[in-house]
């Protein structure tokens, strides 16, 4: 029997920027878009620590850039290989191909199946599916370069406009919260010009931002292992500039200038236990109804009266981000490298 191995597939920021430049994106916009892949940059600094943690558990750790994944996975032994996809993507990013390649090669994977990698990257389509499952998501319209594809519902609270397929707050500006539909259409023109993307337009939802994180280090756990925290950054919502200051290639300069401010994490259950219970019910519904498993995150808005709104879910949460590290420490009493290695060890110890 060959030595068990964990193959971590990731897409680097620089490879993405090179590809976007070849497609005609400006240097600035390519830099902004590629910052979605910042967790690859940040986690690469810890590949040695992950390899050491895996080695203590009798596992070989093989970090593999996405462009090399096809050959690497095709030649892997299904009896001894586990594939963990670090970065997703179906449009600007390509990580969604990794779990499909693993399935093609008959390899075991960490995380949801490849169909959900595609669904979560399209906010409008995923919202429609979530709504059909009875999940509380804001209704939405869709605009493309100043024209409505789907007119949003009338809202007395104003609107929030954001790119439909981009993540990490790319294309979210201070004026993304707007009052009138015409303002949302103007934002869609700006987004289309910079990123060639549609804009999802939803009624503005009041409340505090909540991040729910999940890693099934023990494969038998359920929503009781979900970490549910208010993410208080001092602002109503995070912008693209906020996100780029936290992670990846662009963060080092910001931190050096003293402009880095990590948001505060506060357990939702401490002040709003009913909202915490509702979030866990929603997570259970997503696991049962969609097949989410192993590793995921969800973003919510929670109002003072415990009303909960699901904004989006991720099948590739930012593992090296401050919130996921805090979750691993609080829930599992493990560092991030040890949490990754222990999760893999328990899966590889199961029969194929």
mmCIF file of C-alpha atoms in Angstrom:
data_model
loop_
_atom_site.group_PDB
_atom_site.id
_atom_site.type_symbol
_atom_site.label_atom_id
_atom_site.label_comp_id
_atom_site.label_asym_id
_atom_site.label_seq_id
_atom_site.Cartn_x
_atom_site.Cartn_y
_atom_site.Cartn_z
ATOM 1 C CA UNK A 1 0.000 0.000 0.000
ATOM 2 C CA UNK A 2 1.499 3.379 -0.979
ATOM 3 C CA UNK A 3 2.000 6.139 1.567
ATOM 4 C CA UNK A 4 -1.242 8.132 2.091
ATOM 5 C CA UNK A 5 -1.053 11.576 0.524
ATOM 6 C CA UNK A 6 -2.950 14.841 0.710
ATOM 7 C CA UNK A 7 -2.938 16.786 -2.560
ATOM 8 C CA UNK A 8 -3.821 20.444 -2.020
ATOM 9 C CA UNK A 9 -4.749 22.095 -5.324
ATOM 10 C CA UNK A 10 -4.461 25.879 -5.462
ATOM 11 C CA UNK A 11 -4.498 28.626 -8.089
ATOM 12 C CA UNK A 12 -1.746 31.249 -7.618
ATOM 13 C CA UNK A 13 -2.467 34.977 -7.854
ATOM 14 C CA UNK A 14 0.313 35.625 -10.364
ATOM 15 C CA UNK A 15 -0.888 32.917 -12.755
ATOM 16 C CA UNK A 16 -4.366 34.427 -12.648
ATOM 17 C CA UNK A 17 -3.030 37.944 -13.305
ATOM 18 C CA UNK A 18 -1.034 36.727 -16.297
ATOM 19 C CA UNK A 19 -4.092 35.056 -17.791
ATOM 20 C CA UNK A 20 -6.328 38.096 -17.173
ATOM 21 C CA UNK A 21 -3.760 40.406 -18.780
ATOM 22 C CA UNK A 22 -3.763 38.177 -21.860
ATOM 23 C CA UNK A 23 -7.552 38.567 -21.972
ATOM 24 C CA UNK A 24 -7.222 42.356 -22.064
ATOM 25 C CA UNK A 25 -7.914 43.314 -18.460
ATOM 26 C CA UNK A 26 -6.035 46.348 -17.199
ATOM 27 C CA UNK A 27 -3.172 45.815 -14.785
ATOM 28 C CA UNK A 28 -5.149 47.390 -11.948
ATOM 29 C CA UNK A 29 -8.306 45.375 -12.556
ATOM 30 C CA UNK A 30 -6.323 42.159 -12.979
ATOM 31 C CA UNK A 31 -4.656 42.852 -9.624
ATOM 32 C CA UNK A 32 -8.046 43.437 -7.987
ATOM 33 C CA UNK A 33 -9.603 40.308 -9.479
ATOM 34 C CA UNK A 34 -6.659 38.058 -8.660
ATOM 35 C CA UNK A 35 -6.743 39.163 -5.013
ATOM 36 C CA UNK A 36 -9.618 36.700 -4.617
ATOM 37 C CA UNK A 37 -6.874 34.056 -4.681
ATOM 38 C CA UNK A 38 -5.002 35.637 -1.784
ATOM 39 C CA UNK A 39 -5.456 32.585 0.416
ATOM 40 C CA UNK A 40 -3.167 30.680 -1.965
ATOM 41 C CA UNK A 41 -0.480 33.301 -1.416
ATOM 42 C CA UNK A 42 -0.947 33.320 2.345
ATOM 43 C CA UNK A 43 -1.191 29.568 2.828
ATOM 44 C CA UNK A 44 1.914 28.930 0.707
ATOM 45 C CA UNK A 45 3.928 30.470 3.538
ATOM 46 C CA UNK A 46 2.756 27.576 5.716
ATOM 47 C CA UNK A 47 3.230 24.675 3.326
ATOM 48 C CA UNK A 48 6.255 23.601 5.364
ATOM 49 C CA UNK A 49 4.254 23.595 8.596
ATOM 50 C CA UNK A 50 1.416 21.665 6.939
ATOM 51 C CA UNK A 51 3.883 19.120 5.548
ATOM 52 C CA UNK A 52 5.353 18.676 9.025
ATOM 53 C CA UNK A 53 1.904 18.261 10.601
ATOM 54 C CA UNK A 54 0.956 15.736 7.924
ATOM 55 C CA UNK A 55 4.254 13.894 8.370
ATOM 56 C CA UNK A 56 3.580 13.394 12.079
ATOM 57 C CA UNK A 57 0.398 11.589 11.002
ATOM 58 C CA UNK A 58 2.078 9.427 8.375
ATOM 59 C CA UNK A 59 0.833 11.472 5.401
ATOM 60 C CA UNK A 60 2.717 12.989 2.491
ATOM 61 C CA UNK A 61 1.629 16.568 1.736
ATOM 62 C CA UNK A 62 1.685 17.595 -1.937
ATOM 63 C CA UNK A 63 0.716 21.218 -2.688
ATOM 64 C CA UNK A 64 -0.059 21.404 -6.401
ATOM 65 C CA UNK A 65 -0.598 24.487 -8.547
ATOM 66 C CA UNK A 66 -3.780 24.256 -10.598
ATOM 67 C CA UNK A 67 -1.960 24.220 -13.932
ATOM 68 C CA UNK A 68 -0.128 21.061 -12.816
ATOM 69 C CA UNK A 69 -3.164 19.350 -11.312
ATOM 70 C CA UNK A 70 -4.337 17.496 -14.420
ATOM 71 C CA UNK A 71 -1.239 15.316 -14.690
ATOM 72 C CA UNK A 72 -0.781 15.042 -10.917
ATOM 73 C CA UNK A 73 -4.299 13.780 -10.268
ATOM 74 C CA UNK A 74 -4.393 11.493 -13.297
ATOM 75 C CA UNK A 75 -1.371 9.600 -11.984
ATOM 76 C CA UNK A 76 -2.429 9.490 -8.304
ATOM 77 C CA UNK A 77 -3.356 6.226 -6.577
ATOM 78 C CA UNK A 78 -7.079 6.285 -5.628
ATOM 79 C CA UNK A 79 -6.426 3.986 -2.661
ATOM 80 C CA UNK A 80 -4.133 6.462 -0.920
ATOM 81 C CA UNK A 81 -4.959 9.944 -2.235
ATOM 82 C CA UNK A 82 -7.165 12.689 -0.840
ATOM 83 C CA UNK A 83 -7.685 15.903 -2.860
ATOM 84 C CA UNK A 84 -8.416 19.222 -1.139
ATOM 85 C CA UNK A 85 -9.269 22.118 -3.460
ATOM 86 C CA UNK A 86 -8.187 25.392 -1.891
ATOM 87 C CA UNK A 87 -9.590 27.868 -4.414
ATOM 88 C CA UNK A 88 -12.770 27.606 -6.467
ATOM 89 C CA UNK A 89 -13.879 29.435 -9.598
ATOM 90 C CA UNK A 90 -15.735 28.981 -12.878
ATOM 91 C CA UNK A 91 -15.185 32.325 -14.595
ATOM 92 C CA UNK A 92 -12.221 34.512 -13.600
ATOM 93 C CA UNK A 93 -10.765 31.668 -11.554
ATOM 94 C CA UNK A 94 -10.541 28.012 -12.505
ATOM 95 C CA UNK A 95 -10.297 26.071 -9.247
ATOM 96 C CA UNK A 96 -13.742 24.551 -9.757
ATOM 97 C CA UNK A 97 -12.144 22.142 -12.224
ATOM 98 C CA UNK A 98 -10.075 20.448 -9.503
ATOM 99 C CA UNK A 99 -12.830 18.393 -7.806
ATOM 100 C CA UNK A 100 -14.076 17.390 -11.269
ATOM 101 C CA UNK A 101 -10.591 16.170 -12.190
ATOM 102 C CA UNK A 102 -10.436 14.278 -8.899
ATOM 103 C CA UNK A 103 -13.788 12.637 -9.638
ATOM 104 C CA UNK A 104 -12.591 11.744 -13.135
ATOM 105 C CA UNK A 105 -9.562 10.017 -11.612
ATOM 106 C CA UNK A 106 -11.633 8.257 -8.953
ATOM 107 C CA UNK A 107 -9.978 10.141 -6.085
ATOM 108 C CA UNK A 108 -11.503 11.027 -2.748
ATOM 109 C CA UNK A 109 -12.046 14.704 -2.000
ATOM 110 C CA UNK A 110 -12.534 17.070 0.904
ATOM 111 C CA UNK A 111 -15.564 19.286 0.484
ATOM 112 C CA UNK A 112 -18.688 19.470 -1.653
ATOM 113 C CA UNK A 113 -19.019 17.921 -5.091
ATOM 114 C CA UNK A 114 -18.021 19.898 -8.173
ATOM 115 C CA UNK A 115 -21.586 20.979 -9.029
ATOM 116 C CA UNK A 116 -21.656 23.145 -5.892
ATOM 117 C CA UNK A 117 -18.314 24.694 -6.808
ATOM 118 C CA UNK A 118 -20.108 26.125 -9.838
ATOM 119 C CA UNK A 119 -23.339 27.048 -8.063
ATOM 120 C CA UNK A 120 -21.776 29.099 -5.267
ATOM 121 C CA UNK A 121 -19.838 31.196 -7.798
ATOM 122 C CA UNK A 122 -23.053 32.530 -9.362
ATOM 123 C CA UNK A 123 -24.864 34.565 -6.722
ATOM 124 C CA UNK A 124 -28.078 34.994 -8.709
ATOM 125 C CA UNK A 125 -28.469 31.304 -9.549
ATOM 126 C CA UNK A 126 -27.475 30.128 -6.087
ATOM 127 C CA UNK A 127 -29.964 32.558 -4.564
ATOM 128 C CA UNK A 128 -32.723 31.084 -6.696
ATOM 129 C CA UNK A 129 -31.849 27.560 -5.547
ATOM 130 C CA UNK A 130 -31.598 28.606 -1.906
ATOM 131 C CA UNK A 131 -34.957 30.353 -2.107
ATOM 132 C CA UNK A 132 -36.515 27.189 -3.545
ATOM 133 C CA UNK A 133 -35.189 25.309 -0.499
ATOM 134 C CA UNK A 134 -36.908 27.793 1.811
ATOM 135 C CA UNK A 135 -33.650 29.447 2.913
ATOM 136 C CA UNK A 136 -34.060 33.153 3.861
ATOM 137 C CA UNK A 137 -32.138 34.953 1.111
ATOM 138 C CA UNK A 138 -32.869 38.505 -0.091
ATOM 139 C CA UNK A 139 -34.785 38.583 -3.408
ATOM 140 C CA UNK A 140 -32.704 39.848 -6.296
ATOM 141 C CA UNK A 141 -32.609 41.546 -9.646
ATOM 142 C CA UNK A 142 -29.845 41.216 -12.221
ATOM 143 C CA UNK A 143 -28.319 43.955 -14.375
ATOM 144 C CA UNK A 144 -25.798 43.928 -17.206
ATOM 145 C CA UNK A 145 -23.988 47.086 -18.275
ATOM 146 C CA UNK A 146 -26.870 49.409 -17.422
ATOM 147 C CA UNK A 147 -29.763 47.191 -18.524
ATOM 148 C CA UNK A 148 -32.046 45.073 -16.383
ATOM 149 C CA UNK A 149 -32.083 41.346 -17.089
ATOM 150 C CA UNK A 150 -34.323 40.861 -14.034
ATOM 151 C CA UNK A 151 -35.873 43.916 -12.375
ATOM 152 C CA UNK A 152 -35.363 43.879 -8.592
ATOM 153 C CA UNK A 153 -38.361 44.118 -6.245
ATOM 154 C CA UNK A 154 -39.417 47.502 -4.933
ATOM 155 C CA UNK A 155 -37.512 48.301 -1.747
ATOM 156 C CA UNK A 156 -38.136 50.926 0.916
ATOM 157 C CA UNK A 157 -34.661 50.369 2.386
ATOM 158 C CA UNK A 158 -32.647 51.014 -0.753
ATOM 159 C CA UNK A 159 -30.516 48.482 -2.612
ATOM 160 C CA UNK A 160 -27.168 46.735 -2.528
ATOM 161 C CA UNK A 161 -25.393 46.111 -5.846
ATOM 162 C CA UNK A 162 -22.423 43.775 -6.271
ATOM 163 C CA UNK A 163 -20.778 41.687 -9.012
ATOM 164 C CA UNK A 164 -22.537 38.398 -9.603
ATOM 165 C CA UNK A 165 -19.533 36.071 -10.027
ATOM 166 C CA UNK A 166 -16.666 37.803 -8.240
ATOM 167 C CA UNK A 167 -15.778 37.175 -4.601
ATOM 168 C CA UNK A 168 -13.597 38.670 -1.846
ATOM 169 C CA UNK A 169 -15.531 41.937 -2.110
ATOM 170 C CA UNK A 170 -14.123 42.649 -5.594
ATOM 171 C CA UNK A 171 -16.272 45.353 -7.192
ATOM 172 C CA UNK A 172 -17.871 46.421 -3.909
ATOM 173 C CA UNK A 173 -17.385 50.131 -3.270
ATOM 174 C CA UNK A 174 -18.633 52.557 -0.593
ATOM 175 C CA UNK A 175 -21.568 53.487 -2.871
ATOM 176 C CA UNK A 176 -22.600 49.863 -3.465
ATOM 177 C CA UNK A 177 -25.380 50.558 -1.013
ATOM 178 C CA UNK A 178 -27.608 52.835 -3.084
ATOM 179 C CA UNK A 179 -31.064 54.362 -2.798
ATOM 180 C CA UNK A 180 -32.575 54.076 -6.272
ATOM 181 C CA UNK A 181 -32.604 51.426 -9.030
ATOM 182 C CA UNK A 182 -30.992 53.891 -11.435
ATOM 183 C CA UNK A 183 -27.979 54.129 -9.110
ATOM 184 C CA UNK A 184 -27.691 50.341 -9.179
ATOM 185 C CA UNK A 185 -27.735 50.447 -12.984
ATOM 186 C CA UNK A 186 -24.887 52.954 -12.953
ATOM 187 C CA UNK A 187 -22.893 50.618 -10.698
ATOM 188 C CA UNK A 188 -23.583 47.806 -13.178
ATOM 189 C CA UNK A 189 -22.023 49.913 -15.944
ATOM 190 C CA UNK A 190 -18.929 50.467 -13.816
ATOM 191 C CA UNK A 191 -18.674 46.770 -12.918
ATOM 192 C CA UNK A 192 -19.126 45.674 -16.529
ATOM 193 C CA UNK A 193 -16.483 48.122 -17.727
ATOM 194 C CA UNK A 194 -13.927 47.001 -15.142
ATOM 195 C CA UNK A 195 -14.721 43.300 -14.697
ATOM 196 C CA UNK A 196 -17.094 42.235 -17.522
ATOM 197 C CA UNK A 197 -19.560 40.912 -14.964
ATOM 198 C CA UNK A 198 -23.270 41.229 -14.274
ATOM 199 C CA UNK A 199 -24.505 42.848 -11.080
ATOM 200 C CA UNK A 200 -26.901 41.283 -8.598
ATOM 201 C CA UNK A 201 -29.150 43.904 -7.003
ATOM 202 C CA UNK A 202 -30.915 43.098 -3.728
ATOM 203 C CA UNK A 203 -32.980 45.120 -1.287
ATOM 204 C CA UNK A 204 -30.634 46.460 1.386
ATOM 205 C CA UNK A 205 -30.709 44.307 4.513
ATOM 206 C CA UNK A 206 -29.960 45.925 7.862
ATOM 207 C CA UNK A 207 -28.133 44.190 10.686
ATOM 208 C CA UNK A 208 -24.698 42.955 11.701
ATOM 209 C CA UNK A 209 -22.393 40.835 9.574
ATOM 210 C CA UNK A 210 -21.977 37.209 10.644
ATOM 211 C CA UNK A 211 -19.525 34.592 9.408
ATOM 212 C CA UNK A 212 -20.292 30.928 10.047
ATOM 213 C CA UNK A 213 -17.295 28.597 9.591
ATOM 214 C CA UNK A 214 -17.193 24.818 9.498
ATOM 215 C CA UNK A 215 -14.469 22.200 9.272
ATOM 216 C CA UNK A 216 -15.313 18.585 10.032
ATOM 217 C CA UNK A 217 -11.982 17.558 11.537
ATOM 218 C CA UNK A 218 -14.057 14.694 12.918
ATOM 219 C CA UNK A 219 -16.053 13.432 9.910
ATOM 220 C CA UNK A 220 -19.001 12.544 12.163
ATOM 221 C CA UNK A 221 -19.767 16.059 13.436
ATOM 222 C CA UNK A 222 -22.692 18.199 12.307
ATOM 223 C CA UNK A 223 -23.834 21.772 12.819
ATOM 224 C CA UNK A 224 -22.849 21.639 16.489
ATOM 225 C CA UNK A 225 -19.280 22.154 15.203
ATOM 226 C CA UNK A 226 -20.231 25.325 13.316
ATOM 227 C CA UNK A 227 -18.518 28.490 14.519
ATOM 228 C CA UNK A 228 -20.890 31.477 14.357
ATOM 229 C CA UNK A 229 -19.400 34.929 14.923
ATOM 230 C CA UNK A 230 -20.282 38.547 14.400
ATOM 231 C CA UNK A 231 -17.540 40.144 12.284
ATOM 232 C CA UNK A 232 -17.347 43.721 13.493
ATOM 233 C CA UNK A 233 -15.078 45.862 11.348
ATOM 234 C CA UNK A 234 -16.577 49.198 12.387
ATOM 235 C CA UNK A 235 -18.317 49.608 9.021
ATOM 236 C CA UNK A 236 -21.707 48.555 7.694
ATOM 237 C CA UNK A 237 -20.074 46.322 5.091
ATOM 238 C CA UNK A 238 -16.625 45.470 3.796
ATOM 239 C CA UNK A 239 -15.432 46.958 0.524
ATOM 240 C CA UNK A 240 -12.894 45.751 -2.001
ATOM 241 C CA UNK A 241 -10.267 48.011 -0.418
ATOM 242 C CA UNK A 242 -10.936 46.461 2.994
ATOM 243 C CA UNK A 243 -10.511 42.949 1.635
ATOM 244 C CA UNK A 244 -7.324 43.725 -0.278
ATOM 245 C CA UNK A 245 -5.823 45.165 2.904
ATOM 246 C CA UNK A 246 -6.269 41.876 4.751
ATOM 247 C CA UNK A 247 -4.921 39.139 2.488
ATOM 248 C CA UNK A 248 -2.433 38.175 -0.199
ATOM 249 C CA UNK A 249 0.099 40.098 -2.270
ATOM 250 C CA UNK A 250 -1.523 43.487 -1.658
ATOM 251 C CA UNK A 251 -1.775 43.179 2.127
ATOM 252 C CA UNK A 252 1.914 43.407 3.040
ATOM 253 C CA UNK A 253 2.277 47.026 1.913
ATOM 254 C CA UNK A 254 -0.928 48.039 3.668
ATOM 255 C CA UNK A 255 0.208 46.403 6.904
ATOM 256 C CA UNK A 256 3.609 48.079 6.604
ATOM 257 C CA UNK A 257 1.871 51.452 6.375
ATOM 258 C CA UNK A 258 -0.037 50.748 9.586
ATOM 259 C CA UNK A 259 -3.427 50.714 7.844
ATOM 260 C CA UNK A 260 -4.226 47.093 8.720
ATOM 261 C CA UNK A 261 -7.152 46.577 11.087
ATOM 262 C CA UNK A 262 -8.388 43.062 11.734
ATOM 263 C CA UNK A 263 -12.147 42.891 12.382
ATOM 264 C CA UNK A 264 -13.336 41.738 15.790
ATOM 265 C CA UNK A 265 -15.014 38.346 16.166
ATOM 266 C CA UNK A 266 -17.802 38.006 18.745
ATOM 267 C CA UNK A 267 -19.827 34.831 19.295
ATOM 268 C CA UNK A 268 -23.422 35.360 18.165
ATOM 269 C CA UNK A 269 -24.725 32.996 20.854
ATOM 270 C CA UNK A 270 -23.424 35.302 23.583
ATOM 271 C CA UNK A 271 -25.938 38.055 22.798
ATOM 272 C CA UNK A 272 -28.440 36.580 20.311
ATOM 273 C CA UNK A 273 -28.830 32.856 21.019
ATOM 274 C CA UNK A 274 -32.038 32.631 18.960
ATOM 275 C CA UNK A 275 -30.180 33.919 15.898
ATOM 276 C CA UNK A 276 -27.377 31.436 16.538
ATOM 277 C CA UNK A 277 -29.907 28.579 16.609
ATOM 278 C CA UNK A 278 -31.536 29.817 13.405
ATOM 279 C CA UNK A 279 -28.176 29.975 11.627
ATOM 280 C CA UNK A 280 -27.470 26.389 12.617
ATOM 281 C CA UNK A 281 -30.885 25.346 11.287
ATOM 282 C CA UNK A 282 -30.064 27.010 7.973
ATOM 283 C CA UNK A 283 -26.667 25.297 7.872
ATOM 284 C CA UNK A 284 -28.340 21.949 8.499
ATOM 285 C CA UNK A 285 -30.732 22.654 5.622
ATOM 286 C CA UNK A 286 -27.821 23.417 3.289
ATOM 287 C CA UNK A 287 -26.000 20.263 4.292
ATOM 288 C CA UNK A 288 -29.087 18.130 3.773
ATOM 289 C CA UNK A 289 -30.594 19.956 0.796
ATOM 290 C CA UNK A 290 -27.485 20.930 -1.158
ATOM 291 C CA UNK A 291 -24.914 18.431 0.066
ATOM 292 C CA UNK A 292 -22.509 20.898 1.681
ATOM 293 C CA UNK A 293 -19.987 19.035 3.822
ATOM 294 C CA UNK A 294 -16.479 18.864 5.270
ATOM 295 C CA UNK A 295 -15.428 22.501 4.904
ATOM 296 C CA UNK A 296 -17.527 25.595 4.210
ATOM 297 C CA UNK A 297 -18.463 29.084 5.307
ATOM 298 C CA UNK A 298 -21.607 31.189 5.144
ATOM 299 C CA UNK A 299 -22.181 34.939 5.379
ATOM 300 C CA UNK A 300 -25.286 36.321 7.079
ATOM 301 C CA UNK A 301 -26.873 39.567 8.137
ATOM 302 C CA UNK A 302 -28.549 39.354 11.545
ATOM 303 C CA UNK A 303 -31.010 41.979 12.693
ATOM 304 C CA UNK A 304 -31.547 43.053 16.301
ATOM 305 C CA UNK A 305 -34.831 41.101 16.463
ATOM 306 C CA UNK A 306 -32.965 37.869 15.486
ATOM 307 C CA UNK A 307 -34.140 37.939 11.866
ATOM 308 C CA UNK A 308 -31.499 36.125 9.812
ATOM 309 C CA UNK A 309 -30.648 36.629 6.121
ATOM 310 C CA UNK A 310 -28.233 34.331 4.284
ATOM 311 C CA UNK A 311 -26.123 36.392 1.896
ATOM 312 C CA UNK A 312 -23.951 33.654 0.357
ATOM 313 C CA UNK A 313 -22.106 30.410 1.029
ATOM 314 C CA UNK A 314 -18.592 29.271 0.148
ATOM 315 C CA UNK A 315 -17.294 25.766 -0.512
ATOM 316 C CA UNK A 316 -13.688 27.035 -0.366
ATOM 317 C CA UNK A 317 -13.541 29.285 2.694
ATOM 318 C CA UNK A 318 -10.376 31.287 3.212
ATOM 319 C CA UNK A 319 -8.449 28.811 5.343
ATOM 320 C CA UNK A 320 -5.571 31.160 6.252
ATOM 321 C CA UNK A 321 -7.913 34.067 7.021
ATOM 322 C CA UNK A 322 -8.045 35.344 10.601
ATOM 323 C CA UNK A 323 -11.619 34.177 11.152
ATOM 324 C CA UNK A 324 -11.014 30.585 10.062
ATOM 325 C CA UNK A 325 -7.855 30.348 12.154
ATOM 326 C CA UNK A 326 -9.816 31.610 15.153
ATOM 327 C CA UNK A 327 -12.500 29.018 14.459
ATOM 328 C CA UNK A 328 -9.971 26.151 14.329
ATOM 329 C CA UNK A 329 -8.488 27.267 17.643
ATOM 330 C CA UNK A 330 -11.844 27.767 19.369
ATOM 331 C CA UNK A 331 -13.672 24.682 18.058
ATOM 332 C CA UNK A 332 -10.849 22.165 17.652
ATOM 333 C CA UNK A 333 -8.001 23.572 19.773
ATOM 334 C CA UNK A 334 -5.761 23.187 16.725
ATOM 335 C CA UNK A 335 -3.537 25.446 14.680
ATOM 336 C CA UNK A 336 -4.486 25.733 11.020
ATOM 337 C CA UNK A 337 -1.728 23.332 9.809
ATOM 338 C CA UNK A 338 -2.726 20.743 12.411
ATOM 339 C CA UNK A 339 -6.442 21.167 11.608
ATOM 340 C CA UNK A 340 -5.733 20.527 7.911
ATOM 341 C CA UNK A 341 -3.521 17.538 8.655
ATOM 342 C CA UNK A 342 -5.870 15.969 11.215
ATOM 343 C CA UNK A 343 -8.866 16.350 8.878
ATOM 344 C CA UNK A 344 -6.933 14.592 6.123
ATOM 345 C CA UNK A 345 -5.623 11.872 8.416
ATOM 346 C CA UNK A 346 -9.082 10.885 9.575
ATOM 347 C CA UNK A 347 -10.394 10.737 5.995
ATOM 348 C CA UNK A 348 -7.428 8.750 4.733
ATOM 349 C CA UNK A 349 -7.877 6.320 7.607
ATOM 350 C CA UNK A 350 -11.310 5.385 6.309
ATOM 351 C CA UNK A 351 -11.792 2.691 3.627
ATOM 352 C CA UNK A 352 -11.750 4.157 0.068
#
